[in-house]
Amino acid sequence: MPVADLLQEFESLLENLDTWNYQYYVLDQPTVPDAEYDRAMRRLIALESQYPQWQRADSPSQRVGGQPLTQFGQVTHDVPMLSLDNAFNDQDMQDFNRRLSDRLKEYAADLEFACEPKLDGIAVSLLYRGGTLQRGATRGDGTTGEDITQNVRTIRSIPLRLRGKGYPHLLEVRGEIYMPKAGFESLNNRARERGEKTFVNPRNAAAGSLRQLDSRVTAERPLEMCCYSVGLVEGGSLPDRQARVLERLQNWGFRINSESAVVRGIDACNEYYQLLSGRRDSLPYDIDGIVFKVNELELQKQLGFIARAPRWAIARKFPAQEEMTRLLDVEFQVGRTGVITPVARLEPVFVGGVTVSNATLHNRDEVDRLDVRIGDTVIVRRAGDVIPQVVSVVVDRRSPNSQAVSFPLRCPVCQSAVEREEGEAALRCMGGLVCAAQQKAAIKHFASRRAFNIEGLGEKLIEQLVDEGLVASVAELYTLSKEDLLTLDRVGEKSADNLLAALQKSKQTTLPRFIFALGIREVGEATALNLARHFGGWVTLSAASERQLLEVDDVGPIVADHLRQFFHSLSSLEVVKRLCDAGVNWPDIKRSPVQNQPLAGQTWVVTGKLVTLGRDDAKAHLQALGAKVAGSVSLKTACVVAGPGAGSKLVKANELGIDVVDEQSFLAFLLAEGIKV
Ligand code: JCF
């Protein structure tokens, strides 16, 4: 091929790769398959090595890092990099608003605010001269930072050369470099596989990755940058509103936060805060608050600064998700299948927006791993809806009086023997249905929404029923009389009638619910459904041999063994008989002709947060269409339904090239299958 043609090919590769990069890393809208991108990149690199004179500093091939440095240079910020004033509650926000309206008298009406999540990363400055990236620097103390140019060049969402036209000759763009949660998870997984040290959180991982003297290491780290303001601007001008400036930056090639919005008035700011705070855990990156800025730059100028923070902006912080407190004691809870869980009793502490006085310690391995002792100062974490956890011990503060945690030798509730089964982390009470704790938990499970759905039969009532000796197993629920119920605390005529009606109504059920409600070990909703479908009726199921059980999807030797134990236990069969005698019934189901189900033979995975549907319902719908729903992604996975906050499963699906759909597309798919949500 003539050199002129090669040069033309080279130019169009550069342009295509640049555009694809922008679409992928800045807009989050990939337009070409990864394979196509990789092919173009390989071709570009081949041409660059054949014609080194064509190689440019801002070529998309130059993201791999260069020679290691011995130290970072220093950078002085011509325009200081500010920090933000904080607000912690509505009152602080009102005060902020009052200060604004006092200073801007002629703007008594509601001001416009630009709002965006406050990313928990590292603040950096990028300097472009004539549209080319000249220098990247950390914020440092706001006046001097470190020169991390080599490192920032490896980050794909940072343009090496600005797109389009009309940018100022000198343009300093500021923003946050952060590591998305999914990237953090896979980085830590890789470290764990190699037996290397893991990072505590995405922020530390981002900081550690930027602090590398060897930029080839940084190049391997999943970092992103999101821009939020400008510093030095010379030889050109920008729009007159914060939000418009961001739009302009995006057009020039920078990633900006897709959640950012403009609202009017402080009440709208508070609404935005509430909204985002509900979605905090499902965002793909960590945030620690919301930033509000007066949108008009002219007003910002009038407002000016106090000390090191602008008067025209504020960061409303979320409640901290980790706090320190003291471990007062460890108690042991007995679950439905007898598993004994150590529970930390804590000096109450406000964390993640609520007061926490208990946290799970999971099991003995976890207690050993934490090396936690009673009396220790511990760090407690509560994030979103997850149950509070003890994440670590502050060993420096350990008192000589701290005491080791001792695990019980007998069940703390029924005094039966306790065993630790081979290969299991859990201790288990062997009391079975004799144990009041297990009785309560079994009834709670039986009455729960996805099992018998007995309205009004809550935890408190179950406690009383068992403690008063009125009920010891689920079968006895249906022999309760109104007089029985009226003897209980806080049960009046009306609630007794309601409960009896709910019990009556619950008798009409379905086979999958019935199987699930029995609480057979390892038989969750999905397995119950598979069993029901496979055998069609209770009689065939309960008479099935181990070999027949093993033919059912999802049933392996362990589950088959639990089922066999259940069907051979006289007391279990007695409970079933009494339930049926009491009138519990269900229609037998047609054994589903597997071929007619659209997703028969496929395995799906559901991950992340599904806002409309919830994960449980999504799974139930998939199963109704014949799919198997698995907990992990493998080459056998047909498709992954991924909501926001999806982590390592999504990463793996992408690595394996498995189809991924979001909730919207999934809902559309369900609708096409005649399932309306
Ligand atoms: O996301 C952030 N961490 C963030 C930090 C966002 C902003 O809009 C900021 C900031 C720090 C200073 N704005 C300023 C002025």
Coordinates of N, CA and C in Angstrom, one line a residue, residues 473-619:
S473 N -45.1 -25.7 67.1 CA -44.8 -25.9 65.7 C -45.8 -25.2 64.8
V474 N -45.5 -25.1 63.6 CA -46.4 -24.4 62.7 C -47.7 -25.0 62.6
A475 N -47.8 -26.3 62.8 CA -49.1 -27.0 62.7 C -50.1 -26.5 63.7
E476 N -49.6 -26.1 64.9 CA -50.5 -25.7 65.9 C -51.0 -24.3 65.7
L477 N -50.5 -23.6 64.7 CA -51.1 -22.2 64.4 C -52.5 -22.4 64.1
Y478 N -52.9 -23.5 63.4 CA -54.3 -23.6 63.0 C -55.2 -24.1 64.0
T479 N -54.7 -24.4 65.2 CA -55.6 -24.9 66.3 C -55.8 -23.7 67.3
L480 N -55.2 -22.6 67.0 CA -55.4 -21.5 67.9 C -56.9 -21.0 68.0
S481 N -57.4 -20.7 69.2 CA -58.7 -20.2 69.2 C -58.7 -18.7 69.6
K482 N -59.8 -18.1 69.5 CA -59.9 -16.7 69.8 C -59.5 -16.5 71.3
E483 N -60.0 -17.4 72.1 CA -59.7 -17.3 73.6 C -58.2 -17.3 73.8
D484 N -57.5 -18.2 73.1 CA -56.1 -18.3 73.2 C -55.4 -16.9 72.9
L485 N -55.9 -16.4 71.8 CA -55.2 -15.1 71.4 C -55.5 -14.0 72.3
L486 N -56.7 -14.0 72.9 CA -57.1 -12.9 73.8 C -56.3 -12.9 75.1
T487 N -55.6 -14.0 75.4 CA -54.8 -14.1 76.6 C -53.5 -13.3 76.4
L488 N -53.2 -13.0 75.2 CA -51.9 -12.4 74.9 C -51.9 -10.9 75.1
D489 N -50.7 -10.4 75.4 CA -50.5 -8.9 75.5 C -50.9 -8.2 74.2
R490 N -51.6 -7.1 74.3 CA -51.8 -6.3 73.2 C -52.6 -7.0 72.1
V491 N -53.4 -8.0 72.4 CA -54.2 -8.6 71.4 C -55.7 -8.3 71.8
G492 N -56.4 -7.6 71.1 CA -57.8 -7.3 71.4 C -58.7 -8.1 70.5
E493 N -60.0 -7.9 70.7 CA -61.0 -8.6 69.8 C -60.7 -8.5 68.4
K494 N -60.4 -7.2 68.0 CA -60.3 -7.0 66.5 C -59.1 -7.7 66.0
S495 N -57.9 -7.5 66.7 CA -56.7 -8.1 66.1 C -56.8 -9.6 66.2
A496 N -57.5 -10.2 67.2 CA -57.7 -11.6 67.2 C -58.5 -12.1 66.0
D497 N -59.6 -11.4 65.7 CA -60.4 -11.8 64.6 C -59.6 -11.7 63.3
N498 N -58.9 -10.6 63.2 CA -58.1 -10.4 62.0 C -57.1 -11.5 61.8
L499 N -56.4 -11.9 62.9 CA -55.4 -12.9 62.8 C -56.0 -14.3 62.4
L500 N -57.2 -14.6 63.0 CA -57.8 -15.8 62.7 C -58.3 -15.9 61.2
A501 N -58.7 -14.7 60.7 CA -59.1 -14.6 59.3 C -57.9 -14.8 58.4
A502 N -56.8 -14.2 58.8 CA -55.5 -14.3 58.0 C -55.1 -15.8 58.0
L503 N -55.2 -16.4 59.1 CA -54.8 -17.9 59.2 C -55.7 -18.7 58.3
Q504 N -57.0 -18.4 58.3 CA -57.9 -19.1 57.5 C -57.6 -19.0 56.0
K505 N -57.3 -17.7 55.7 CA -57.0 -17.4 54.3 C -55.7 -18.1 53.8
S506 N -54.8 -18.2 54.7 CA -53.5 -18.7 54.3 C -53.5 -20.2 54.0
K507 N -54.6 -20.9 54.4 CA -54.7 -22.3 54.1 C -54.7 -22.6 52.6
Q508 N -55.2 -21.7 51.9 CA -55.2 -21.9 50.4 C -53.9 -21.4 49.9
T509 N -53.0 -22.3 49.5 CA -51.7 -21.9 49.1 C -51.3 -22.6 47.8
T510 N -50.0 -22.6 47.5 CA -49.5 -23.2 46.3 C -48.4 -24.2 46.8
L511 N -48.2 -25.2 45.9 CA -47.2 -26.2 46.3 C -45.8 -25.6 46.5
P512 N -45.3 -24.7 45.6 CA -44.0 -24.1 45.9 C -43.9 -23.4 47.2
R513 N -44.9 -22.6 47.5 CA -44.9 -21.9 48.8 C -44.9 -22.9 50.0
F514 N -45.7 -24.0 49.8 CA -45.8 -24.9 50.9 C -44.4 -25.6 51.1
I515 N -43.7 -26.0 50.1 CA -42.4 -26.6 50.2 C -41.4 -25.6 50.9
F516 N -41.5 -24.4 50.4 CA -40.6 -23.3 50.9 C -40.8 -23.1 52.3
A517 N -42.1 -23.0 52.7 CA -42.5 -22.6 54.1 C -42.1 -23.6 55.1
L518 N -41.8 -24.9 54.7 CA -41.4 -25.9 55.7 C -40.0 -25.6 56.2
G519 N -39.3 -24.8 55.5 CA -38.0 -24.4 56.1 C -37.0 -25.6 56.1
I520 N -37.0 -26.4 55.1 CA -36.1 -27.5 54.9 C -34.7 -26.9 54.6
R521 N -33.7 -27.3 55.2 CA -32.4 -26.7 55.1 C -32.0 -26.6 53.6
E522 N -31.5 -25.5 53.2 CA -31.0 -25.2 51.9 C -32.0 -25.2 50.8
V523 N -33.3 -25.4 51.2 CA -34.4 -25.3 50.2 C -35.0 -23.9 50.2
G524 N -34.5 -23.1 49.4 CA -35.0 -21.7 49.3 C -36.1 -21.7 48.3
E525 N -36.5 -20.5 48.0 CA -37.7 -20.3 47.1 C -37.5 -21.0 45.7
A526 N -36.3 -20.8 45.2 CA -36.0 -21.3 43.8 C -36.0 -22.8 43.8
T527 N -35.4 -23.4 44.8 CA -35.4 -24.9 44.8 C -36.8 -25.4 45.1
A528 N -37.5 -24.7 45.9 CA -38.9 -25.2 46.2 C -39.7 -25.2 44.9
L529 N -39.5 -24.1 44.1 CA -40.2 -24.0 42.8 C -39.8 -25.2 41.9
N530 N -38.5 -25.4 41.8 CA -38.0 -26.5 40.9 C -38.6 -27.8 41.4
L531 N -38.6 -28.1 42.7 CA -39.1 -29.3 43.2 C -40.6 -29.5 42.8
A532 N -41.4 -28.4 43.0 CA -42.8 -28.4 42.7 C -43.0 -28.7 41.3
R533 N -42.3 -28.0 40.4 CA -42.5 -28.2 39.0 C -42.1 -29.6 38.6
H534 N -41.0 -30.1 39.2 CA -40.5 -31.4 38.7 C -41.5 -32.5 39.1
F535 N -42.0 -32.5 40.4 CA -42.8 -33.6 40.9 C -44.3 -33.4 40.7
G536 N -44.7 -32.1 40.6 CA -46.1 -31.8 40.4 C -47.0 -31.9 41.6
G537 N -46.6 -32.8 42.6 CA -47.5 -32.9 43.7 C -46.7 -33.4 44.9
W538 N -47.3 -33.2 46.1 CA -46.5 -33.6 47.3 C -46.2 -35.0 47.4
V539 N -47.2 -35.9 47.1 CA -47.0 -37.3 47.3 C -45.8 -37.8 46.5
T540 N -45.7 -37.4 45.2 CA -44.6 -37.9 44.4 C -43.3 -37.3 45.0
L541 N -43.3 -36.1 45.4 CA -42.1 -35.5 45.9 C -41.6 -36.2 47.2
S542 N -42.6 -36.4 48.1 CA -42.1 -37.0 49.4 C -41.7 -38.4 49.3
A543 N -42.1 -39.1 48.2 CA -41.7 -40.5 48.0 C -40.5 -40.6 47.1
A544 N -39.9 -39.5 46.6 CA -38.8 -39.5 45.6 C -37.6 -40.1 46.2
S545 N -36.9 -40.9 45.4 CA -35.6 -41.5 45.8 C -34.5 -40.4 45.7
E546 N -33.4 -40.7 46.3 CA -32.3 -39.7 46.1 C -32.0 -39.4 44.7
R547 N -32.0 -40.5 43.9 CA -31.6 -40.4 42.5 C -32.6 -39.5 41.8
Q548 N -33.9 -39.7 42.1 CA -34.9 -38.8 41.5 C -34.7 -37.4 41.9
L549 N -34.4 -37.2 43.2 CA -34.2 -35.8 43.7 C -33.1 -35.1 42.9
L550 N -32.1 -35.9 42.7 CA -30.9 -35.3 42.0 C -31.1 -34.9 40.6
E551 N -32.2 -35.4 40.0 CA -32.6 -35.0 38.7 C -33.1 -33.6 38.6
V552 N -33.5 -33.1 39.7 CA -34.1 -31.7 39.8 C -33.0 -30.7 39.6
D553 N -33.3 -29.6 38.8 CA -32.4 -28.5 38.7 C -32.0 -28.0 40.1
D554 N -30.8 -27.6 40.3 CA -30.4 -26.9 41.6 C -30.3 -27.9 42.7
V555 N -30.7 -29.2 42.6 CA -30.6 -30.1 43.7 C -29.3 -30.9 43.6
G556 N -28.4 -30.7 44.5 CA -27.2 -31.5 44.5 C -27.2 -32.5 45.7
P557 N -26.2 -33.2 45.9 CA -26.2 -34.2 47.0 C -26.5 -33.6 48.4
I558 N -26.1 -32.4 48.7 CA -26.4 -31.9 50.0 C -27.8 -31.6 50.2
V559 N -28.4 -30.9 49.2 CA -29.9 -30.6 49.3 C -30.7 -31.9 49.3
A560 N -30.3 -32.8 48.5 CA -31.0 -34.1 48.4 C -30.9 -34.8 49.8
D561 N -29.8 -34.7 50.4 CA -29.7 -35.3 51.8 C -30.6 -34.6 52.8
H562 N -30.6 -33.3 52.7 CA -31.6 -32.5 53.7 C -33.0 -32.9 53.4
L563 N -33.4 -33.1 52.1 CA -34.7 -33.5 51.8 C -35.0 -34.9 52.3
R564 N -34.1 -35.8 52.1 CA -34.3 -37.1 52.5 C -34.4 -37.2 54.0
Q565 N -33.6 -36.4 54.8 CA -33.8 -36.4 56.2 C -35.1 -35.9 56.6
F566 N -35.6 -34.9 55.9 CA -36.9 -34.3 56.2 C -38.0 -35.4 56.0
F567 N -37.9 -36.0 54.9 CA -39.0 -37.0 54.6 C -38.9 -38.3 55.4
H568 N -37.8 -38.5 56.1 CA -37.6 -39.6 57.0 C -37.8 -39.3 58.4
S569 N -38.1 -38.0 58.6 CA -38.3 -37.6 60.0 C -39.8 -37.7 60.4
L570 N -40.1 -38.5 61.4 CA -41.5 -38.7 61.7 C -42.1 -37.4 62.2
S571 N -41.3 -36.6 63.0 CA -41.9 -35.4 63.5 C -42.2 -34.4 62.3
S572 N -41.4 -34.4 61.3 CA -41.6 -33.5 60.2 C -42.9 -33.9 59.4
L573 N -43.0 -35.2 59.2 CA -44.1 -35.7 58.5 C -45.4 -35.5 59.3
E574 N -45.3 -35.6 60.6 CA -46.4 -35.3 61.4 C -46.9 -33.9 61.3
V575 N -46.0 -32.9 61.2 CA -46.3 -31.5 61.0 C -47.1 -31.4 59.7
V576 N -46.5 -32.0 58.6 CA -47.2 -31.9 57.3 C -48.6 -32.4 57.4
K577 N -48.7 -33.6 58.1 CA -50.1 -34.2 58.1 C -51.0 -33.3 58.9
R578 N -50.6 -32.7 60.0 CA -51.5 -31.9 60.8 C -51.8 -30.6 60.0
L579 N -50.9 -30.1 59.2 CA -51.2 -28.9 58.4 C -52.4 -29.3 57.4
C580 N -52.2 -30.5 56.8 CA -53.2 -30.9 55.8 C -54.5 -31.1 56.5
D581 N -54.5 -31.8 57.6 CA -55.7 -32.1 58.4 C -56.4 -30.8 58.7
A582 N -55.6 -29.7 59.0 CA -56.2 -28.4 59.4 C -56.8 -27.7 58.2
G583 N -56.6 -28.3 57.0 CA -57.2 -27.7 55.8 C -56.3 -27.0 54.9
V584 N -55.0 -27.1 55.2 CA -54.1 -26.4 54.2 C -54.1 -27.2 52.9
N585 N -54.2 -26.5 51.8 CA -54.3 -27.2 50.5 C -53.8 -26.4 49.4
W586 N -53.5 -27.0 48.3 CA -53.0 -26.3 47.1 C -53.3 -27.2 45.9
P587 N -53.5 -26.5 44.8 CA -53.7 -27.3 43.6 C -52.4 -28.0 43.1
D588 N -52.5 -29.2 42.7 CA -51.3 -29.8 42.1 C -51.0 -29.1 40.9
I589 N -49.7 -29.0 40.5 CA -49.4 -28.3 39.3 C -49.1 -29.2 38.2
K590 N -49.4 -28.7 37.0 CA -49.0 -29.4 35.8 C -47.5 -29.5 35.8
R591 N -47.0 -30.7 35.5 CA -45.6 -30.8 35.3 C -45.3 -30.0 34.1
S592 N -44.5 -28.9 34.2 CA -44.3 -28.0 33.1 C -43.6 -28.7 32.0
P593 N -44.2 -28.7 30.8 CA -43.5 -29.2 29.6 C -42.4 -28.2 29.3
V594 N -41.2 -28.6 29.7 CA -40.0 -27.6 29.7 C -39.8 -26.9 28.4
Q595 N -40.1 -27.6 27.3 CA -39.8 -27.0 26.0 C -40.7 -25.8 25.7
N596 N -41.9 -25.7 26.3 CA -42.7 -24.5 26.0 C -42.3 -23.3 26.7
Q597 N -41.3 -23.4 27.6 CA -40.9 -22.2 28.4 C -39.8 -21.5 27.6
P598 N -40.0 -20.2 27.4 CA -39.1 -19.4 26.6 C -37.7 -19.5 27.1
L599 N -37.5 -19.6 28.4 CA -36.1 -19.5 28.9 C -35.6 -20.9 29.4
A600 N -36.3 -21.9 29.0 CA -35.9 -23.3 29.5 C -34.5 -23.6 29.1
G601 N -33.8 -24.1 30.0 CA -32.4 -24.5 29.8 C -31.4 -23.4 29.9
Q602 N -31.9 -22.2 30.2 CA -30.9 -21.1 30.3 C -30.7 -20.7 31.8
T603 N -29.5 -20.3 32.1 CA -29.2 -19.8 33.4 C -28.9 -18.3 33.4
W604 N -29.6 -17.6 34.3 CA -29.5 -16.2 34.4 C -29.0 -15.8 35.7
V605 N -28.4 -14.6 35.8 CA -27.9 -14.0 37.0 C -28.5 -12.6 37.2
V606 N -28.9 -12.3 38.4 CA -29.5 -11.0 38.7 C -28.6 -10.3 39.7
T607 N -28.1 -9.1 39.4 CA -27.2 -8.5 40.3 C -27.5 -7.0 40.3
G608 N -27.0 -6.3 41.4 CA -27.2 -4.9 41.5 C -28.6 -4.6 42.0
K609 N -29.0 -3.3 42.1 CA -30.3 -3.0 42.6 C -31.3 -2.8 41.5
L610 N -32.4 -3.5 41.6 CA -33.5 -3.3 40.7 C -34.6 -2.5 41.3
V611 N -34.7 -1.3 40.8 CA -35.5 -0.3 41.5 C -37.0 -0.6 41.4
T612 N -37.5 -1.0 40.2 CA -38.9 -1.2 40.1 C -39.3 -2.6 40.6
L613 N -38.5 -3.5 40.3 CA -38.9 -4.9 40.4 C -38.4 -5.5 41.7
G614 N -37.2 -5.2 42.2 CA -36.6 -5.9 43.3 C -36.0 -7.2 42.7
R615 N -34.9 -7.6 43.4 CA -34.3 -8.8 42.9 C -35.1 -10.1 43.0
D616 N -35.8 -10.2 44.1 CA -36.6 -11.4 44.4 C -37.7 -11.6 43.3
D617 N -38.4 -10.6 43.0 CA -39.4 -10.7 42.0 C -38.8 -11.0 40.6
A618 N -37.7 -10.3 40.3 CA -37.0 -10.6 39.1 C -36.7 -12.1 38.9
K619 N -36.2 -12.6 40.0 CA -35.8 -14.1 40.0 C -37.1 -14.9 39.8

